[in-house]
mmCIF file with all atom_site columns, C-alpha atoms in Angstrom:
data_model
loop_
_atom_site.group_PDB
_atom_site.id
_atom_site.type_symbol
_atom_site.label_atom_id
_atom_site.label_alt_id
_atom_site.label_comp_id
_atom_site.label_asym_id
_atom_site.label_entity_id
_atom_site.label_seq_id
_atom_site.pdbx_PDB_ins_code
_atom_site.Cartn_x
_atom_site.Cartn_y
_atom_site.Cartn_z
_atom_site.occupancy
_atom_site.B_iso_or_equiv
_atom_site.pdbx_formal_charge
_atom_site.auth_seq_id
_atom_site.auth_comp_id
_atom_site.auth_asym_id
_atom_site.auth_atom_id
_atom_site.pdbx_PDB_model_num
ATOM 1   C CA . MET T 1 1   ? -75.514 111.839 -3.577  1.00 44.00 ? 1   MET T CA 1
ATOM 2   C CA . GLU T 1 2   ? -77.673 109.622 -1.207  1.00 47.00 ? 2   GLU T CA 1
ATOM 3   C CA . HIS T 1 3   ? -74.791 107.606 0.167   1.00 48.00 ? 3   HIS T CA 1
ATOM 4   C CA . CYS T 1 4   ? -73.026 110.925 1.112   1.00 47.00 ? 4   CYS T CA 1
ATOM 5   C CA . PHE T 1 5   ? -76.154 111.629 3.044   1.00 49.00 ? 5   PHE T CA 1
ATOM 6   C CA . ASP T 1 6   ? -76.217 108.575 4.847   1.00 55.00 ? 6   ASP T CA 1
ATOM 7   C CA . PHE T 1 7   ? -72.881 108.387 5.926   1.00 57.00 ? 7   PHE T CA 1
ATOM 8   C CA . SER T 1 8   ? -73.045 112.337 7.564   1.00 71.00 ? 8   SER T CA 1
ATOM 9   C CA . GLN T 1 9   ? -76.466 110.944 9.352   1.00 74.00 ? 9   GLN T CA 1
ATOM 10  C CA . ASP T 1 10  ? -74.643 107.950 10.524  1.00 79.00 ? 10  ASP T CA 1
ATOM 11  C CA . GLU T 1 11  ? -71.640 110.269 11.746  1.00 78.00 ? 11  GLU T CA 1
ATOM 12  C CA . LEU T 1 12  ? -74.145 112.319 13.613  1.00 77.00 ? 12  LEU T CA 1
ATOM 13  C CA . ASP T 1 13  ? -75.783 109.307 14.904  1.00 80.00 ? 13  ASP T CA 1
ATOM 14  C CA . GLU T 1 14  ? -72.471 107.869 15.951  1.00 83.00 ? 14  GLU T CA 1
ATOM 15  C CA . LEU T 1 15  ? -71.480 111.640 17.979  1.00 79.00 ? 15  LEU T CA 1
ATOM 16  C CA . ARG T 1 16  ? -74.672 111.599 19.618  1.00 80.00 ? 16  ARG T CA 1
ATOM 17  C CA . ALA T 1 17  ? -74.645 108.225 20.999  1.00 84.00 ? 17  ALA T CA 1
ATOM 18  C CA . GLU T 1 18  ? -70.692 109.152 21.875  1.00 83.00 ? 18  GLU T CA 1
ATOM 19  C CA . MET T 1 19  ? -71.889 112.178 23.521  1.00 80.00 ? 19  MET T CA 1
ATOM 20  C CA . GLU T 1 20  ? -74.709 110.576 25.563  1.00 83.00 ? 20  GLU T CA 1
ATOM 21  C CA . GLU T 1 21  ? -72.239 107.831 26.614  1.00 84.00 ? 21  GLU T CA 1
ATOM 22  C CA . MET T 1 22  ? -69.627 110.756 27.845  1.00 81.00 ? 22  MET T CA 1
ATOM 23  C CA . ARG T 1 23  ? -72.271 112.425 29.912  1.00 79.00 ? 23  ARG T CA 1
ATOM 24  C CA . ASP T 1 24  ? -73.570 109.106 31.182  1.00 80.00 ? 24  ASP T CA 1
ATOM 25  C CA . SER T 1 25  ? -69.918 108.189 32.288  1.00 80.00 ? 25  SER T CA 1
ATOM 26  C CA . TYR T 1 26  ? -69.443 111.563 33.539  1.00 76.00 ? 26  TYR T CA 1
ATOM 27  C CA . LEU T 1 27  ? -72.445 111.486 35.632  1.00 78.00 ? 27  LEU T CA 1
ATOM 28  C CA . GLU T 1 28  ? -71.886 107.779 36.991  1.00 83.00 ? 28  GLU T CA 1
ATOM 29  C CA . GLU T 1 29  ? -68.278 109.041 38.064  1.00 80.00 ? 29  GLU T CA 1
ATOM 30  C CA . ASP T 1 30  ? -69.876 111.926 39.534  1.00 78.00 ? 30  ASP T CA 1
ATOM 31  C CA . VAL T 1 31  ? -72.094 109.819 41.610  1.00 80.00 ? 31  VAL T CA 1
ATOM 32  C CA . TYR T 1 32  ? -69.309 107.501 42.733  1.00 83.00 ? 32  TYR T CA 1
ATOM 33  C CA . GLN T 1 33  ? -67.127 110.274 43.694  1.00 81.00 ? 33  GLN T CA 1
ATOM 34  C CA . LEU T 1 34  ? -69.881 112.090 45.731  1.00 80.00 ? 34  LEU T CA 1
ATOM 35  C CA . GLN T 1 35  ? -70.475 108.535 47.784  1.00 86.00 ? 35  GLN T CA 1
ATOM 36  C CA . GLU T 1 36  ? -66.661 108.295 48.552  1.00 84.00 ? 36  GLU T CA 1
ATOM 37  C CA . LEU T 1 37  ? -66.529 111.775 49.733  1.00 81.00 ? 37  LEU T CA 1
ATOM 38  C CA . ARG T 1 38  ? -69.730 111.291 51.945  1.00 82.00 ? 38  ARG T CA 1
ATOM 39  C CA . ARG T 1 39  ? -68.498 108.295 53.360  1.00 87.00 ? 39  ARG T CA 1
ATOM 40  C CA . GLU T 1 40  ? -64.795 109.931 53.927  1.00 83.00 ? 40  GLU T CA 1
ATOM 41  C CA . LEU T 1 41  ? -66.964 112.544 55.540  1.00 81.00 ? 41  LEU T CA 1
ATOM 42  C CA . ASP T 1 42  ? -68.878 110.211 57.602  1.00 84.00 ? 42  ASP T CA 1
ATOM 43  C CA . ARG T 1 43  ? -65.807 108.681 59.038  1.00 84.00 ? 43  ARG T CA 1
ATOM 44  C CA . ALA T 1 44  ? -64.115 112.053 60.048  1.00 82.00 ? 44  ALA T CA 1
ATOM 45  C CA . ASN T 1 45  ? -67.404 113.316 61.756  1.00 81.00 ? 45  ASN T CA 1
ATOM 46  C CA . LYS T 1 46  ? -67.324 109.868 63.332  1.00 86.00 ? 46  LYS T CA 1
ATOM 47  C CA . ASN T 1 47  ? -63.643 110.559 64.718  1.00 82.00 ? 47  ASN T CA 1
ATOM 48  C CA . CYS T 1 48  ? -64.508 114.044 65.407  1.00 80.00 ? 48  CYS T CA 1
ATOM 49  C CA . ARG T 1 49  ? -67.430 112.821 67.726  1.00 84.00 ? 49  ARG T CA 1
ATOM 50  C CA . ILE T 1 50  ? -64.721 110.628 69.453  1.00 83.00 ? 50  ILE T CA 1
ATOM 51  C CA . LEU T 1 51  ? -62.387 113.252 70.358  1.00 80.00 ? 51  LEU T CA 1
ATOM 52  C CA . GLN T 1 52  ? -65.224 115.402 71.694  1.00 83.00 ? 52  GLN T CA 1
ATOM 53  C CA . TYR T 1 53  ? -66.109 112.789 73.985  1.00 86.00 ? 53  TYR T CA 1
ATOM 54  C CA . ARG T 1 54  ? -62.158 112.388 74.710  1.00 79.00 ? 54  ARG T CA 1
ATOM 55  C CA . LEU T 1 55  ? -61.933 115.944 75.211  1.00 80.00 ? 55  LEU T CA 1
ATOM 56  C CA . ARG T 1 56  ? -64.667 116.201 77.390  1.00 84.00 ? 56  ARG T CA 1
ATOM 57  C CA . LYS T 1 57  ? -63.617 113.189 79.882  1.00 81.00 ? 57  LYS T CA 1
ATOM 58  C CA . ALA T 1 58  ? -60.344 115.128 79.775  1.00 78.00 ? 58  ALA T CA 1
ATOM 59  C CA . GLU T 1 59  ? -61.870 118.189 81.057  1.00 81.00 ? 59  GLU T CA 1
ATOM 60  C CA . GLN T 1 60  ? -63.536 116.578 83.569  1.00 83.00 ? 60  GLN T CA 1
ATOM 61  C CA . LYS T 1 61  ? -60.972 115.105 85.015  1.00 77.00 ? 61  LYS T CA 1
ATOM 62  C CA . SER T 1 62  ? -58.885 118.160 84.808  1.00 79.00 ? 62  SER T CA 1
ATOM 63  C CA . LEU T 1 63  ? -61.672 120.110 86.946  1.00 82.00 ? 63  LEU T CA 1
ATOM 64  C CA . LYS T 1 64  ? -61.338 116.942 89.481  1.00 79.00 ? 64  LYS T CA 1
ATOM 65  C CA . VAL T 1 65  ? -57.386 117.532 89.681  1.00 76.00 ? 65  VAL T CA 1
ATOM 66  C CA . ALA T 1 66  ? -58.116 121.230 90.365  1.00 78.00 ? 66  ALA T CA 1
ATOM 67  C CA . GLN T 1 67  ? -60.978 120.962 92.793  1.00 82.00 ? 67  GLN T CA 1
ATOM 68  C CA . THR T 1 68  ? -59.268 118.118 94.826  1.00 80.00 ? 68  THR T CA 1
ATOM 69  C CA . GLY T 1 69  ? -55.463 119.329 94.084  1.00 76.00 ? 69  GLY T CA 1
ATOM 70  C CA . HIS T 1 70  ? -54.829 115.644 94.544  1.00 74.00 ? 70  HIS T CA 1
ATOM 71  C CA . VAL T 1 71  ? -53.305 113.632 91.128  1.00 70.00 ? 71  VAL T CA 1
ATOM 72  C CA . ASP T 1 72  ? -52.980 110.193 90.968  1.00 73.00 ? 72  ASP T CA 1
ATOM 73  C CA . GLY T 1 73  ? -51.397 107.883 88.905  1.00 76.00 ? 73  GLY T CA 1
ATOM 74  C CA . GLU T 1 74  ? -54.398 106.550 87.037  1.00 75.00 ? 74  GLU T CA 1
ATOM 75  C CA . LEU T 1 75  ? -55.392 109.682 86.236  1.00 71.00 ? 75  LEU T CA 1
ATOM 76  C CA . ILE T 1 76  ? -52.339 110.457 84.897  1.00 77.00 ? 76  ILE T CA 1
ATOM 77  C CA . ARG T 1 77  ? -52.304 107.048 82.580  1.00 81.00 ? 77  ARG T CA 1
ATOM 78  C CA . SER T 1 78  ? -55.557 108.127 81.352  1.00 79.00 ? 78  SER T CA 1
ATOM 79  C CA . LEU T 1 79  ? -54.766 111.538 80.503  1.00 77.00 ? 79  LEU T CA 1
ATOM 80  C CA . GLU T 1 80  ? -51.574 110.091 78.691  1.00 84.00 ? 80  GLU T CA 1
ATOM 81  C CA . GLN T 1 81  ? -53.554 107.331 76.902  1.00 86.00 ? 81  GLN T CA 1
ATOM 82  C CA . ASP T 1 82  ? -56.055 110.010 75.731  1.00 81.00 ? 82  ASP T CA 1
ATOM 83  C CA . LEU T 1 83  ? -53.553 112.037 74.305  1.00 83.00 ? 83  LEU T CA 1
ATOM 84  C CA . LYS T 1 84  ? -51.954 109.214 72.658  1.00 88.00 ? 84  LYS T CA 1
ATOM 85  C CA . VAL T 1 85  ? -55.295 108.814 71.033  1.00 84.00 ? 85  VAL T CA 1
ATOM 86  C CA . ALA T 1 86  ? -56.027 112.223 70.123  1.00 81.00 ? 86  ALA T CA 1
ATOM 87  C CA . LYS T 1 87  ? -52.611 112.578 68.680  1.00 85.00 ? 87  LYS T CA 1
ATOM 88  C CA . ASP T 1 88  ? -53.143 109.417 66.604  1.00 86.00 ? 88  ASP T CA 1
ATOM 89  C CA . VAL T 1 89  ? -56.618 110.462 65.263  1.00 83.00 ? 89  VAL T CA 1
ATOM 90  C CA . SER T 1 90  ? -55.405 113.938 64.399  1.00 82.00 ? 90  SER T CA 1
ATOM 91  C CA . VAL T 1 91  ? -52.581 112.398 62.390  1.00 86.00 ? 91  VAL T CA 1
ATOM 92  C CA . ARG T 1 92  ? -55.264 109.918 60.707  1.00 84.00 ? 92  ARG T CA 1
ATOM 93  C CA . LEU T 1 93  ? -57.617 112.711 59.791  1.00 83.00 ? 93  LEU T CA 1
ATOM 94  C CA . HIS T 1 94  ? -55.037 115.093 58.382  1.00 84.00 ? 94  HIS T CA 1
ATOM 95  C CA . HIS T 1 95  ? -53.978 112.121 56.155  1.00 87.00 ? 95  HIS T CA 1
ATOM 96  C CA . GLU T 1 96  ? -57.338 111.443 55.537  1.00 84.00 ? 96  GLU T CA 1
ATOM 97  C CA . LEU T 1 97  ? -58.156 115.186 54.638  1.00 83.00 ? 97  LEU T CA 1
ATOM 98  C CA . GLU T 1 98  ? -54.873 115.121 52.627  1.00 87.00 ? 98  GLU T CA 1
ATOM 99  C CA . SER T 1 99  ? -56.328 112.080 50.926  1.00 85.00 ? 99  SER T CA 1
ATOM 100 C CA . VAL T 1 100 ? -59.839 113.612 50.006  1.00 84.00 ? 100 VAL T CA 1
ATOM 101 C CA . GLU T 1 101 ? -58.572 116.774 49.061  1.00 86.00 ? 101 GLU T CA 1
ATOM 102 C CA . GLU T 1 102 ? -56.026 115.031 46.345  1.00 88.00 ? 102 GLU T CA 1
ATOM 103 C CA . LYS T 1 103 ? -59.105 113.101 45.281  1.00 84.00 ? 103 LYS T CA 1
ATOM 104 C CA . ARG T 1 104 ? -61.344 116.285 44.915  1.00 84.00 ? 104 ARG T CA 1
ATOM 105 C CA . VAL T 1 105 ? -58.211 118.232 42.728  1.00 88.00 ? 105 VAL T CA 1
ATOM 106 C CA . LYS T 1 106 ? -58.174 114.799 40.360  1.00 87.00 ? 106 LYS T CA 1
ATOM 107 C CA . ALA T 1 107 ? -62.239 114.967 40.214  1.00 85.00 ? 107 ALA T CA 1
ATOM 108 C CA . GLU T 1 108 ? -62.079 118.532 39.185  1.00 87.00 ? 108 GLU T CA 1
ATOM 109 C CA . ASP T 1 109 ? -59.259 118.006 36.654  1.00 89.00 ? 109 ASP T CA 1
ATOM 110 C CA . GLU T 1 110 ? -61.164 115.524 35.316  1.00 87.00 ? 110 GLU T CA 1
ATOM 111 C CA . ASN T 1 111 ? -64.394 116.883 35.093  1.00 86.00 ? 111 ASN T CA 1
ATOM 112 C CA . GLU T 1 112 ? -62.690 120.104 33.421  1.00 89.00 ? 112 GLU T CA 1
ATOM 113 C CA . ILE T 1 113 ? -61.050 117.456 30.504  1.00 89.00 ? 113 ILE T CA 1
ATOM 114 C CA . LEU T 1 114 ? -64.631 115.999 30.260  1.00 86.00 ? 114 LEU T CA 1
ATOM 115 C CA . ARG T 1 115 ? -66.536 119.252 29.890  1.00 86.00 ? 115 ARG T CA 1
ATOM 116 C CA . GLN T 1 116 ? -64.151 120.004 27.421  1.00 90.00 ? 116 GLN T CA 1
ATOM 117 C CA . GLN T 1 117 ? -64.719 116.644 25.378  1.00 88.00 ? 117 GLN T CA 1
ATOM 118 C CA . ILE T 1 118 ? -68.309 117.350 25.758  1.00 87.00 ? 118 ILE T CA 1
ATOM 119 C CA . ILE T 1 119 ? -67.919 120.685 23.986  1.00 90.00 ? 119 ILE T CA 1
ATOM 120 C CA . GLU T 1 120 ? -65.981 119.551 21.418  1.00 89.00 ? 120 GLU T CA 1
ATOM 121 C CA . VAL T 1 121 ? -68.299 116.832 20.770  1.00 88.00 ? 121 VAL T CA 1
ATOM 122 C CA . GLU T 1 122 ? -70.802 119.557 20.509  1.00 88.00 ? 122 GLU T CA 1
ATOM 123 C CA . VAL T 1 123 ? -69.348 121.475 18.289  1.00 91.00 ? 123 VAL T CA 1
ATOM 124 C CA . SER T 1 124 ? -68.673 118.666 16.188  1.00 88.00 ? 124 SER T CA 1
ATOM 125 C CA . LYS T 1 125 ? -72.115 117.666 16.239  1.00 87.00 ? 125 LYS T CA 1
ATOM 126 C CA . GLN T 1 126 ? -73.088 121.370 15.282  1.00 90.00 ? 126 GLN T CA 1
ATOM 127 C CA . THR T 1 127 ? -70.712 121.153 12.255  1.00 90.00 ? 127 THR T CA 1
ATOM 128 C CA . LEU T 1 128 ? -71.804 117.785 11.065  1.00 88.00 ? 128 LEU T CA 1
ATOM 129 C CA . GLN T 1 129 ? -75.561 119.288 11.555  1.00 88.00 ? 129 GLN T CA 1
ATOM 130 C CA . ASN T 1 130 ? -74.683 122.148 9.400   1.00 90.00 ? 130 ASN T CA 1
ATOM 131 C CA . GLU T 1 131 ? -73.084 119.691 6.684   1.00 87.00 ? 131 GLU T CA 1
ATOM 132 C CA . LEU T 1 132 ? -75.902 117.960 7.043   1.00 85.00 ? 132 LEU T CA 1
ATOM 133 C CA . ASP T 1 133 ? -78.615 120.792 6.352   1.00 86.00 ? 133 ASP T CA 1
ATOM 134 C CA . LYS T 1 134 ? -76.277 121.965 3.361   1.00 86.00 ? 134 LYS T CA 1
ATOM 135 C CA . LEU T 1 135 ? -76.847 117.960 1.899   1.00 82.00 ? 135 LEU T CA 1
ATOM 136 C CA . LYS T 1 136 ? -80.218 118.237 2.303   1.00 81.00 ? 136 LYS T CA 1
ATOM 137 C CA . GLU T 1 137 ? -80.376 121.502 0.647   1.00 81.00 ? 137 GLU T CA 1
ATOM 138 C CA . VAL T 1 138 ? -78.536 120.388 -2.486  1.00 77.00 ? 138 VAL T CA 1
ATOM 139 C CA . GLU T 1 139 ? -80.476 117.320 -2.420  1.00 74.00 ? 139 GLU T CA 1
ATOM 140 C CA . VAL T 1 140 ? -83.644 119.310 -2.850  1.00 71.00 ? 140 VAL T CA 1
ATOM 141 C CA . ASN T 1 141 ? -82.281 121.405 -5.421  1.00 70.00 ? 141 ASN T CA 1
ATOM 142 C CA . VAL T 1 142 ? -80.499 118.857 -7.574  1.00 67.00 ? 142 VAL T CA 1
ATOM 143 C CA . PRO T 1 143 ? -84.246 117.616 -9.046  1.00 67.00 ? 143 PRO T CA 1
ATOM 144 C CA . LEU T 1 144 ? -84.927 121.188 -9.432  1.00 65.00 ? 144 LEU T CA 1
ATOM 145 C CA . LEU T 1 145 ? -81.837 121.663 -11.690 1.00 63.00 ? 145 LEU T CA 1
ATOM 146 C CA . TRP T 1 146 ? -82.437 118.806 -13.669 1.00 63.00 ? 146 TRP T CA 1
ATOM 147 C CA . LYS T 1 147 ? -85.936 119.839 -14.510 1.00 64.00 ? 147 LYS T CA 1
ATOM 148 C CA . GLN T 1 148 ? -84.520 123.250 -15.647 1.00 66.00 ? 148 GLN T CA 1
ATOM 149 C CA . THR T 1 149 ? -81.854 122.187 -17.922 1.00 64.00 ? 149 THR T CA 1
ATOM 150 C CA . LEU T 1 150 ? -83.908 119.167 -19.486 1.00 61.00 ? 150 LEU T CA 1
ATOM 151 C CA . PRO T 1 151 ? -85.974 121.658 -21.899 1.00 64.00 ? 151 PRO T CA 1
ATOM 152 C CA . HIS T 1 152 ? -82.607 123.277 -22.745 1.00 62.00 ? 152 HIS T CA 1
ATOM 153 C CA . LYS T 1 153 ? -80.870 119.975 -23.358 1.00 61.00 ? 153 LYS T CA 1
ATOM 154 C CA . ARG T 1 154 ? -83.944 118.500 -25.586 1.00 58.00 ? 154 ARG T CA 1
ATOM 155 C CA . GLN T 1 155 ? -83.959 121.570 -27.506 1.00 64.00 ? 155 GLN T CA 1
ATOM 156 C CA . ARG T 1 156 ? -80.320 120.981 -28.424 1.00 65.00 ? 156 ARG T CA 1
ATOM 157 C CA . LEU T 1 157 ? -80.869 117.830 -29.577 1.00 63.00 ? 157 LEU T CA 1
ATOM 158 C CA . GLU T 1 158 ? -83.793 118.416 -31.665 1.00 64.00 ? 158 GLU T CA 1
ATOM 159 C CA . GLU T 1 159 ? -81.510 121.429 -33.553 1.00 68.00 ? 159 GLU T CA 1
ATOM 160 C CA . SER T 1 160 ? -78.902 118.774 -34.318 1.00 62.00 ? 160 SER T CA 1
#
């Protein structure tokens, strides 16, 4: 009976350790993903600032053309270059956004799987705890049963 009790306690301890490990792993992964998303957001913010700067420059050049009515070759080349850079940055940002969205969806899926595993471990833990409580109750009641049955057996022995 005592061996069975130890085994259940070992299982309970093992499940607790597994649950702690899963939670730690889950938290570490969340921290890593959050840091990665922050880095990507910082890059996107930097790119947006660059685009805003180039847009202001283009607006200034456009205002200059509107005021003077004169368009020179250098201005056109500069505007074409700004447009090319803006398109490149726009395409790159679009790809980064798609990548971040894919990572976010993947992270959400993984988090849901981990949540389900934690729930399953909690249920197993509760089941084992219930079994452990029953075994403790049986362990306490067994000596009482023996004490109650011993006088009857002694009496039978004396009668024979």
